[in-house]
Amino acid sequence: MIITSSAFGAELVVMSSVGARSVMDELGPQFERASGVVLSFRYDTAAALQRAMEDGARFDVAVLTSPVMSVLTAANKIAGADQSTFASALIAVAVKHGAAKPDISTREMFVQTLLSADKISYAKEGASGQHFQRVLKQLNLDEALRDKLLPMTGAKEIEAVADGLATLGVQLTSEILPVKGVDLVGPFPGDLQNRTELKIAVSTESKSTDLARRFIAYATSSAAAEVIRAKGMIPP
């Protein structure tokens, strides 16, 4: 990638789902070194970022779940022509580091694991947490587990497992792997799984559209795919 005088020192604001943070923590500095562009990241749940964008927050690039991206495209916040699939991730379970890993390979074992847990933390607003709540209703466990559930905000649900506040944590694989003090048990089994897709796109109000497109091309390149896999996500 050639550094141009117009690009050097320019800034791109990237509003990204926390599910992509571990990947962006590596891709971002690589792109900055190669392009001369400065990236400013803002991480939160896709739902929280959606509200911020609807309230007028300025950004150049967005990395969001597909449903939220569709809503913002319809609202003319996101350019429909400048969208690409970035990566996807599976919803999984974590335990405290060194704890016995329960067998969740079947629906029956998954249910037993949930019923046996003292506390279960999950992201109140995140895509993984929303799906987890749907799964509990599907399994008729929402009432049985009501007193065991710890809905959390601020991406603290896996840290709660590391700190011993929760026995199990539910989150995307890409958000479990970077957290010290926890171990990945595995993904939700079979039809209880929901593959969460993230898309990357340009803001309709970006003043640096060409640079934003360059970053998207970099983030969806074959070299980026290697980083995506290493961080527990699935490249397109």
CSV table of C-alpha atoms in Angstrom, one decimal:
chain,number,residue,atom,x,y,z
A,1,MET,CA,0.0,0.0,0.0
A,2,ILE,CA,1.4,3.4,-1.1
A,3,ILE,CA,1.3,6.3,1.3
A,4,THR,CA,0.1,9.4,-0.4
A,5,SER,CA,0.5,13.0,0.8
A,6,SER,CA,-3.3,13.4,1.0
A,7,ALA,CA,-3.7,10.3,3.1
A,8,PHE,CA,-0.8,10.9,5.5
A,9,GLY,CA,-2.2,12.1,8.8
A,10,ALA,CA,-5.8,11.9,7.7
A,11,GLU,CA,-8.3,10.4,10.3
A,12,LEU,CA,-11.0,7.9,9.9
A,13,VAL,CA,-13.5,7.3,12.6
A,14,VAL,CA,-14.5,3.7,12.9
A,15,MET,CA,-17.6,2.7,14.9
A,16,SER,CA,-17.4,-1.0,15.5
A,17,SER,CA,-19.3,-3.7,17.3
A,18,VAL,CA,-17.2,-5.0,20.2
A,19,GLY,CA,-17.3,-8.4,18.5
A,20,ALA,CA,-14.7,-7.2,16.0
A,21,ARG,CA,-12.5,-5.5,18.5
A,22,SER,CA,-9.8,-8.2,18.8
A,23,VAL,CA,-9.5,-8.3,15.0
A,24,MET,CA,-9.4,-4.5,14.7
A,25,ASP,CA,-6.8,-4.2,17.4
A,26,GLU,CA,-4.5,-6.0,15.0
A,27,LEU,CA,-5.7,-4.8,11.6
A,28,GLY,CA,-6.0,-1.2,12.7
A,29,PRO,CA,-2.3,-0.6,13.5
A,30,GLN,CA,-1.3,-2.5,10.4
A,31,PHE,CA,-3.4,-0.3,8.2
A,32,GLU,CA,-2.1,2.9,9.9
A,33,ARG,CA,1.5,1.9,9.3
A,34,ALA,CA,0.8,1.0,5.7
A,35,SER,CA,-1.4,4.0,4.7
A,36,GLY,CA,-0.4,6.9,7.0
A,37,VAL,CA,-4.1,7.2,8.0
A,38,VAL,CA,-5.0,7.5,11.6
A,39,LEU,CA,-7.9,5.3,12.8
A,40,SER,CA,-10.0,6.4,15.7
A,41,PHE,CA,-12.1,3.5,17.0
A,42,ARG,CA,-15.3,3.6,19.0
A,43,TYR,CA,-16.5,0.2,20.3
A,44,ASP,CA,-19.9,-0.7,21.7
A,45,THR,CA,-22.8,-3.1,21.1
A,46,ALA,CA,-24.3,-2.8,17.7
A,47,ALA,CA,-27.6,-1.6,19.3
A,48,ALA,CA,-25.8,1.2,21.2
A,49,LEU,CA,-23.9,2.3,18.1
A,50,GLN,CA,-27.1,2.3,16.1
A,51,ARG,CA,-28.6,4.8,18.6
A,52,ALA,CA,-25.5,7.0,18.5
A,53,MET,CA,-25.6,7.1,14.7
A,54,GLU,CA,-29.3,7.9,14.6
A,55,ASP,CA,-28.5,10.7,17.1
A,56,GLY,CA,-26.0,12.2,14.7
A,57,ALA,CA,-22.6,10.8,15.8
A,58,ARG,CA,-20.0,11.3,13.1
A,59,PHE,CA,-18.2,8.3,11.6
A,60,ASP,CA,-16.6,7.2,8.4
A,61,VAL,CA,-16.7,3.4,8.7
A,62,ALA,CA,-19.1,1.1,10.5
A,63,VAL,CA,-18.7,-2.5,11.5
A,64,LEU,CA,-22.1,-3.8,12.7
A,65,THR,CA,-24.4,-6.8,12.7
A,66,SER,CA,-26.3,-7.4,9.5
A,67,PRO,CA,-29.8,-6.5,10.9
A,68,VAL,CA,-28.5,-3.2,12.4
A,69,MET,CA,-26.6,-2.4,9.1
A,70,SER,CA,-29.9,-2.9,7.2
A,71,VAL,CA,-31.8,-0.5,9.5
A,72,LEU,CA,-29.1,2.2,9.1
A,73,THR,CA,-28.9,1.7,5.4
A,74,ALA,CA,-32.7,2.3,5.1
A,75,ALA,CA,-32.3,5.4,7.3
A,76,ASN,CA,-29.6,6.7,4.8
A,77,LYS,CA,-26.9,6.6,7.5
A,78,ILE,CA,-24.9,3.9,5.7
A,79,ALA,CA,-24.1,3.8,1.9
A,80,GLY,CA,-25.7,0.7,0.5
A,81,ALA,CA,-23.2,0.5,-2.4
A,82,ASP,CA,-20.2,0.5,-0.1
A,83,GLN,CA,-20.9,-2.6,2.1
A,84,SER,CA,-19.0,-5.8,2.5
A,85,THR,CA,-19.3,-8.9,4.7
A,86,PHE,CA,-16.5,-8.5,7.3
A,87,ALA,CA,-16.7,-11.7,9.3
A,88,SER,CA,-19.0,-13.9,11.4
A,89,ALA,CA,-18.7,-15.5,14.8
A,90,LEU,CA,-20.4,-18.3,16.7
A,91,ILE,CA,-22.1,-17.8,20.1
A,92,ALA,CA,-20.2,-19.8,22.8
A,93,VAL,CA,-19.9,-20.5,26.5
A,94,ALA,CA,-16.9,-19.6,28.7
A,95,VAL,CA,-15.9,-20.8,32.2
A,96,LYS,CA,-13.3,-19.5,34.6
A,97,HIS,CA,-9.7,-20.5,33.7
A,98,GLY,CA,-8.9,-24.0,35.1
A,99,ALA,CA,-12.5,-24.9,35.9
A,100,ALA,CA,-14.0,-28.1,34.5
A,101,LYS,CA,-15.4,-27.6,31.1
A,102,PRO,CA,-18.9,-29.0,30.9
A,103,ASP,CA,-20.1,-31.0,27.9
A,104,ILE,CA,-22.5,-28.8,25.8
A,105,SER,CA,-22.2,-30.8,22.6
A,106,THR,CA,-25.9,-31.7,22.6
A,107,ARG,CA,-29.1,-29.9,23.4
A,108,GLU,CA,-29.7,-32.1,26.4
A,109,MET,CA,-26.2,-31.6,27.8
A,110,PHE,CA,-26.4,-27.8,27.1
A,111,VAL,CA,-29.7,-27.6,29.1
A,112,GLN,CA,-28.2,-29.6,32.0
A,113,THR,CA,-25.2,-27.3,32.1
A,114,LEU,CA,-27.3,-24.2,32.3
A,115,LEU,CA,-29.5,-25.7,35.0
A,116,SER,CA,-26.4,-26.7,37.0
A,117,ALA,CA,-24.8,-23.2,36.9
A,118,ASP,CA,-24.9,-20.9,39.8
A,119,LYS,CA,-24.8,-17.7,37.7
A,120,ILE,CA,-24.8,-17.1,34.0
A,121,SER,CA,-23.6,-13.7,32.6
A,122,TYR,CA,-24.5,-12.4,29.1
A,123,ALA,CA,-24.6,-9.2,27.2
A,124,LYS,CA,-27.9,-7.5,27.8
A,125,GLU,CA,-27.9,-5.6,24.5
A,126,GLY,CA,-25.5,-7.6,22.4
A,127,ALA,CA,-26.5,-9.9,19.5
A,128,SER,CA,-25.2,-12.9,21.5
A,129,GLY,CA,-27.3,-11.9,24.6
A,130,GLN,CA,-30.4,-11.3,22.6
A,131,HIS,CA,-30.1,-14.7,20.9
A,132,PHE,CA,-29.4,-16.3,24.3
A,133,GLN,CA,-32.7,-14.9,25.7
A,134,ARG,CA,-34.5,-16.4,22.6
A,135,VAL,CA,-32.9,-19.7,23.3
A,136,LEU,CA,-34.0,-19.7,26.9
A,137,LYS,CA,-37.6,-19.1,25.8
A,138,GLN,CA,-37.3,-21.8,23.1
A,139,LEU,CA,-36.1,-24.3,25.8
A,140,ASN,CA,-38.7,-23.1,28.3
A,141,LEU,CA,-35.9,-22.2,30.7
A,142,ASP,CA,-36.5,-18.5,31.1
A,143,GLU,CA,-38.4,-18.9,34.3
A,144,ALA,CA,-36.3,-21.7,35.7
A,145,LEU,CA,-33.1,-19.7,35.2
A,146,ARG,CA,-34.5,-16.2,36.1
A,147,ASP,CA,-32.6,-15.9,39.4
A,148,LYS,CA,-29.3,-17.2,37.9
A,149,LEU,CA,-29.1,-14.8,35.0
A,150,LEU,CA,-26.7,-11.8,35.1
A,151,PRO,CA,-27.5,-9.5,32.2
A,152,MET,CA,-24.6,-7.1,31.8
A,153,THR,CA,-23.6,-4.0,29.9
A,154,GLY,CA,-20.2,-2.5,29.0
A,155,ALA,CA,-18.7,-5.8,27.7
A,156,LYS,CA,-18.2,-7.0,31.2
A,157,GLU,CA,-20.0,-10.4,30.9
A,158,ILE,CA,-16.9,-12.5,30.3
A,159,GLU,CA,-14.8,-10.5,32.8
A,160,ALA,CA,-17.6,-11.5,35.3
A,161,VAL,CA,-16.6,-15.1,34.8
A,162,ALA,CA,-12.9,-14.4,35.2
A,163,ASP,CA,-13.8,-12.5,38.5
A,164,GLY,CA,-15.9,-15.4,39.8
A,165,LEU,CA,-19.1,-13.5,39.7
A,166,ALA,CA,-20.6,-15.9,37.2
A,167,THR,CA,-20.1,-19.7,36.6
A,168,LEU,CA,-20.8,-19.4,32.9
A,169,GLY,CA,-20.5,-16.6,30.4
A,170,VAL,CA,-22.3,-16.3,27.0
A,171,GLN,CA,-20.7,-14.3,24.2
A,172,LEU,CA,-19.2,-14.5,20.7
A,173,THR,CA,-16.1,-16.6,20.4
A,174,SER,CA,-14.1,-13.5,19.4
A,175,GLU,CA,-15.1,-11.8,22.6
A,176,ILE,CA,-14.2,-14.7,24.8
A,177,LEU,CA,-10.7,-15.6,23.5
A,178,PRO,CA,-9.0,-12.3,24.3
A,179,VAL,CA,-10.1,-12.2,28.0
A,180,LYS,CA,-7.6,-13.4,30.5
A,181,GLY,CA,-8.8,-15.7,33.2
A,182,VAL,CA,-11.4,-17.6,31.2
A,183,ASP,CA,-11.5,-20.7,29.0
A,184,LEU,CA,-13.6,-21.3,26.0
A,185,VAL,CA,-16.0,-24.2,26.5
A,186,GLY,CA,-17.4,-24.3,23.0
A,187,PRO,CA,-20.2,-23.1,20.7
A,188,PHE,CA,-23.9,-23.5,21.3
A,189,PRO,CA,-24.9,-26.9,19.9
A,190,GLY,CA,-26.9,-27.6,16.7
A,191,ASP,CA,-29.9,-25.6,16.0
A,192,LEU,CA,-29.4,-23.5,19.2
A,193,GLN,CA,-26.5,-21.8,17.5
A,194,ASN,CA,-26.8,-18.5,15.7
A,195,ARG,CA,-24.0,-17.4,13.4
A,196,THR,CA,-23.6,-13.6,13.9
A,197,GLU,CA,-22.5,-11.8,10.8
A,198,LEU,CA,-20.8,-8.5,10.8
A,199,LYS,CA,-20.7,-6.2,7.9
A,200,ILE,CA,-18.4,-3.2,7.2
A,201,ALA,CA,-19.6,-0.1,5.3
A,202,VAL,CA,-19.0,3.6,4.6
A,203,SER,CA,-21.0,6.4,6.2
A,204,THR,CA,-23.2,8.4,3.8
A,205,GLU,CA,-21.8,11.6,5.5
A,206,SER,CA,-18.1,10.6,5.4
A,207,LYS,CA,-15.8,13.3,4.0
A,208,SER,CA,-13.1,10.7,3.4
A,209,THR,CA,-15.0,8.2,1.3
A,210,ASP,CA,-12.0,7.0,-0.7
A,211,LEU,CA,-9.9,6.4,2.4
A,212,ALA,CA,-12.8,4.6,4.0
A,213,ARG,CA,-13.1,2.4,1.0
A,214,ARG,CA,-9.4,1.7,1.2
A,215,PHE,CA,-9.7,0.6,4.8
A,216,ILE,CA,-12.6,-1.7,3.9
A,217,ALA,CA,-10.6,-3.2,1.1
A,218,TYR,CA,-7.8,-3.9,3.6
A,219,ALA,CA,-10.1,-5.3,6.3
A,220,THR,CA,-11.6,-7.7,3.8
A,221,SER,CA,-8.4,-8.8,2.1
A,222,SER,CA,-6.9,-12.3,2.2
A,223,ALA,CA,-4.3,-11.1,4.6
A,224,ALA,CA,-7.0,-9.8,7.0
A,225,ALA,CA,-8.8,-13.2,6.7
A,226,GLU,CA,-5.8,-14.8,8.4
A,227,VAL,CA,-6.1,-12.4,11.4
A,228,ILE,CA,-9.9,-13.0,11.5
A,229,ARG,CA,-9.4,-16.7,11.8
A,230,ALA,CA,-6.7,-16.4,14.5
A,231,LYS,CA,-9.1,-14.3,16.6
A,232,GLY,CA,-11.9,-16.9,16.6
A,233,MET,CA,-14.0,-15.4,13.8
A,234,ILE,CA,-14.9,-16.8,10.4
A,235,PRO,CA,-13.9,-14.7,7.3
A,236,PRO,CA,-16.4,-14.3,4.4
